[in-house]
mmCIF file of C-alpha atoms and ligand atoms in Angstrom:
data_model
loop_
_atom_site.group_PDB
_atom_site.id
_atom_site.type_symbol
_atom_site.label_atom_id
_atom_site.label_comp_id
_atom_site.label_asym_id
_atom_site.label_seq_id
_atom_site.Cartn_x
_atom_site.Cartn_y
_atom_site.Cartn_z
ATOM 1 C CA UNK U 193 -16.579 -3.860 15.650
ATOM 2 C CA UNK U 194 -14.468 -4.979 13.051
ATOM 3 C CA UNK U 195 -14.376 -3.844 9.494
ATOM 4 C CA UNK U 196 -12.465 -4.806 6.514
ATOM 5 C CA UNK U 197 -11.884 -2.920 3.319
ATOM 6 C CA UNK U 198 -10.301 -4.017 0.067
ATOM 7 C CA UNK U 199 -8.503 -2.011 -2.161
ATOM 8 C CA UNK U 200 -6.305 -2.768 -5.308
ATOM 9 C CA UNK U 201 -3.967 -1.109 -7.602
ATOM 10 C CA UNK U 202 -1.684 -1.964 -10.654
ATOM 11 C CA UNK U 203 2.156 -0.442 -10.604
ATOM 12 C CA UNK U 204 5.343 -1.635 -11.934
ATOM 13 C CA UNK U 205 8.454 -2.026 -9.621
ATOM 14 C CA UNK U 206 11.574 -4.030 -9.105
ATOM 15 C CA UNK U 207 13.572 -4.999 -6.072
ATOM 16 C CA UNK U 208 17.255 -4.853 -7.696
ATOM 17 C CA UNK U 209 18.305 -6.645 -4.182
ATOM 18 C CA UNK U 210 16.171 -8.862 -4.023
ATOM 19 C CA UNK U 211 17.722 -11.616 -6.984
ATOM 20 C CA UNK U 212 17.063 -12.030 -10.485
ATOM 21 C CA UNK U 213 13.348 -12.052 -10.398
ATOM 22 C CA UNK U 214 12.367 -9.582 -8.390
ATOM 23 C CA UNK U 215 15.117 -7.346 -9.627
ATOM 24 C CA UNK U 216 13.545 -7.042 -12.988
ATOM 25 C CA UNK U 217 11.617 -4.353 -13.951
ATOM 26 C CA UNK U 218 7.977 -5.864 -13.548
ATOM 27 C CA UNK U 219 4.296 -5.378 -12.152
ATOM 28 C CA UNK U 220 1.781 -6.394 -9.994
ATOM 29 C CA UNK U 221 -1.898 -5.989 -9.391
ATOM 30 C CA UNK U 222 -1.429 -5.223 -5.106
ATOM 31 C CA UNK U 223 -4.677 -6.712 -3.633
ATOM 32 C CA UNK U 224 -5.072 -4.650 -0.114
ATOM 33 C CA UNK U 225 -6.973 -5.303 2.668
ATOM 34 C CA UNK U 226 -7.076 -3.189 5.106
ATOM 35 C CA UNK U 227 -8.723 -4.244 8.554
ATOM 36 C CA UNK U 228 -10.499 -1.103 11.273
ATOM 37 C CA UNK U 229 -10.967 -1.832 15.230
ATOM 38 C CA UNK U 230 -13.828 0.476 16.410
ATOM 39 C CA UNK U 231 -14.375 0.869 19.611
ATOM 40 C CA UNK U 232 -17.395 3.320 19.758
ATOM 41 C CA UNK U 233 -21.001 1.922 19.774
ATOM 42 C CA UNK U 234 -22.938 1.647 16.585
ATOM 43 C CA UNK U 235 -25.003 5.018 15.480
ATOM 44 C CA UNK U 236 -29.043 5.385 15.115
ATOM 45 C CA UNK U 237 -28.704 3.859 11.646
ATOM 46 C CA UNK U 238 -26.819 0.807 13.426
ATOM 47 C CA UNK U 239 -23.450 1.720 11.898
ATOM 48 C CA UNK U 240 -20.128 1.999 13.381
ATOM 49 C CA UNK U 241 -18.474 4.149 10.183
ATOM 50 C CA UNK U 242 -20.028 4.259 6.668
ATOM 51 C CA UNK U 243 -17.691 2.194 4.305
ATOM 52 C CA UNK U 244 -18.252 5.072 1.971
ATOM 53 C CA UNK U 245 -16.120 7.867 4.900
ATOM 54 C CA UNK U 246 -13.572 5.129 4.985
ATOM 55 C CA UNK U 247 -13.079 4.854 0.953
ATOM 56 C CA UNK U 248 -13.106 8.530 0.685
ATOM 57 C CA UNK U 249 -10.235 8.562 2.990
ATOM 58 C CA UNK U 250 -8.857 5.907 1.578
ATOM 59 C CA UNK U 251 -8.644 5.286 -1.790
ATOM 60 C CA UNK U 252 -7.010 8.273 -2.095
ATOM 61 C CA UNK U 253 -3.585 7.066 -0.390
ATOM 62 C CA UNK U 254 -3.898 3.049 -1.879
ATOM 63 C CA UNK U 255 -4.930 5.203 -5.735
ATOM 64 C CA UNK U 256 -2.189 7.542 -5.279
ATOM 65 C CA UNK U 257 -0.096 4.618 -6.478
ATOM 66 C CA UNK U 258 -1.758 3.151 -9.414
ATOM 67 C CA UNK U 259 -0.153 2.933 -12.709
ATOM 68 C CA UNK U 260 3.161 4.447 -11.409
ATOM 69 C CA UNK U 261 6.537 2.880 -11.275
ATOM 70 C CA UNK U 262 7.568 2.500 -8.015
ATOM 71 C CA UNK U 263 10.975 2.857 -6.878
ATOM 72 C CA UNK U 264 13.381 2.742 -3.724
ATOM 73 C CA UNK U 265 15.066 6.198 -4.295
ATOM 74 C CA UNK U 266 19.115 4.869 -4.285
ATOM 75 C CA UNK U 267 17.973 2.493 -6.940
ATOM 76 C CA UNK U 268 20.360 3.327 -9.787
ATOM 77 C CA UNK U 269 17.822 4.079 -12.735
ATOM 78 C CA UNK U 270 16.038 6.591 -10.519
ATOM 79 C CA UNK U 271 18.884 9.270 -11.963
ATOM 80 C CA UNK U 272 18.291 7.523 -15.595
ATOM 81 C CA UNK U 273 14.483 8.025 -15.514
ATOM 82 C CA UNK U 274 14.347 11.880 -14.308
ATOM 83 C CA UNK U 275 17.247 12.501 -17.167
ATOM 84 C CA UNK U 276 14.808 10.638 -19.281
ATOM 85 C CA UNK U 277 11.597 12.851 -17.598
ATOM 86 C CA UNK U 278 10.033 9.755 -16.988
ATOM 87 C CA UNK U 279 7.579 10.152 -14.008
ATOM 88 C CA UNK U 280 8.078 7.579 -11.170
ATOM 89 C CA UNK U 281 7.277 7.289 -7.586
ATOM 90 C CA UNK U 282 10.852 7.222 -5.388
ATOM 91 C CA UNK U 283 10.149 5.699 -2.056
ATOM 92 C CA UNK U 284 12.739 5.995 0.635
ATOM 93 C CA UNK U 285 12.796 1.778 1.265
ATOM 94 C CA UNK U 286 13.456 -1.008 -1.211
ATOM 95 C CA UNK U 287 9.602 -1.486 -2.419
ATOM 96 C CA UNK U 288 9.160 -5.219 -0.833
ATOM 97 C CA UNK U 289 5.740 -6.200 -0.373
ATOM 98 C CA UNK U 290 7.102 -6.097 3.402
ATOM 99 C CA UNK U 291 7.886 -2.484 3.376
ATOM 100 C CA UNK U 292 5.266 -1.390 0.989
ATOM 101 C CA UNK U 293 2.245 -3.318 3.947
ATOM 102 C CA UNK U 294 4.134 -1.047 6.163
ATOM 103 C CA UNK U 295 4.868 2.700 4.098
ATOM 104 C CA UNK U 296 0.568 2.310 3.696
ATOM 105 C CA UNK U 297 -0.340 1.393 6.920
ATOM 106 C CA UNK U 298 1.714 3.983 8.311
ATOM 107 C CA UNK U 299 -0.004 6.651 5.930
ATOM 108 C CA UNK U 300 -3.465 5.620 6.504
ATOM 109 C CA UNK U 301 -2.957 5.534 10.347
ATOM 110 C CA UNK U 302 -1.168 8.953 10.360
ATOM 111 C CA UNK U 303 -3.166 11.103 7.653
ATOM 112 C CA UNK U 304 -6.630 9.392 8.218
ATOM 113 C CA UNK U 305 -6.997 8.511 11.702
ATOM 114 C CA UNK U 306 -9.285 5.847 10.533
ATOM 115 C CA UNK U 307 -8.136 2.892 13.325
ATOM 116 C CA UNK U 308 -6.362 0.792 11.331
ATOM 117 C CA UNK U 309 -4.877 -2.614 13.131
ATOM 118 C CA UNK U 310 -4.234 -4.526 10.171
ATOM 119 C CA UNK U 311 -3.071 -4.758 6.472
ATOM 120 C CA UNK U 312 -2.572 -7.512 3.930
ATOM 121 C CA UNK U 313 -0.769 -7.190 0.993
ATOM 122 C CA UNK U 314 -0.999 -9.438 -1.708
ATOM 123 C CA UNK U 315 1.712 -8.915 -5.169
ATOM 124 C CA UNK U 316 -0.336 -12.076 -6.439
ATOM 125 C CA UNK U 317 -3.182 -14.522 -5.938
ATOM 126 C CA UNK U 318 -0.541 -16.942 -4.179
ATOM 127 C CA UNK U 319 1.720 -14.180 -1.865
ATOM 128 C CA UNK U 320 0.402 -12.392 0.704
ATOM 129 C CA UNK U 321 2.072 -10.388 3.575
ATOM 130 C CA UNK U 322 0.087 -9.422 6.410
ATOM 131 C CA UNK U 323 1.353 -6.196 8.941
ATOM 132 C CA UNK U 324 -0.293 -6.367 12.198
ATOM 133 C CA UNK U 325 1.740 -3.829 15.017
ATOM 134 C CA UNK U 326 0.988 -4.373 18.719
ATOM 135 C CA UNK U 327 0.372 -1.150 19.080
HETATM 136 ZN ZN1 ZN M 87 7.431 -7.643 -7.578
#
């Protein structure tokens, strides 16, 4: 059984490497799906996993990132914003849609054990990246 959870959340980034555009200070709403693979049979109440035990788990990881600006931690204004005490999230990759479908699959795999196969990321209604491992 198959199920497939969306999430969302709002955060500013920029991708200085990434050209003009993206390497301006700017935000998205990130539209998330993420998709489970259960392999045990349903329970008495015909359900595989409440959606409710898979939010709680969760929403906590995709929230933890709402309203925060996001940052690859050699970007340059990383040293400006803590002199400034300006709260930010550093991440240790350039924050791509790419390696941000990745960095949260990764979490939710590892600190929920929720079987995860699948993630799509969307920075808008027209751009989506989907992560999919083998294995
Ligand atoms: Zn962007």
């Amino acid at each position: 059984m198959k199920i497939e959870k969306k999430y969302h959340f709002y955060a500013a980034h920029r991708n200085k490497n990434a050209g003009e555009k993206c390497g301006r200070i700017h935000g998205h709403t990130y539209d998330v799906k993420c998709f489970f693979t259960f392999t045990q049979e349903l329970n008495e109440a015909g359900v595989t996993c409440l959606f409710s035990d898979i939010d709680a788990q969760v929403e906590p990881i995709v929230k933890g990132y709402c309203h925060w600006f996001l940052l690859y931690e050699k970007d340059p204004l990383v040293e400006l914003l803590e002199l400034a005490d300006e709260p930010i999230i550093k991440l240790p990759f350039e924050t791509s849609a790419e390696n941000m479908s990745i960095w949260l699959f990764t979490r939710i795999k590892n600190e929920t054990g929720l079987p995860i196969t699948r993630i799509e990321l969307a920075e808008t209604k027209s751009s989506t990246v989907i992560y999919e491992p083998k294995n």
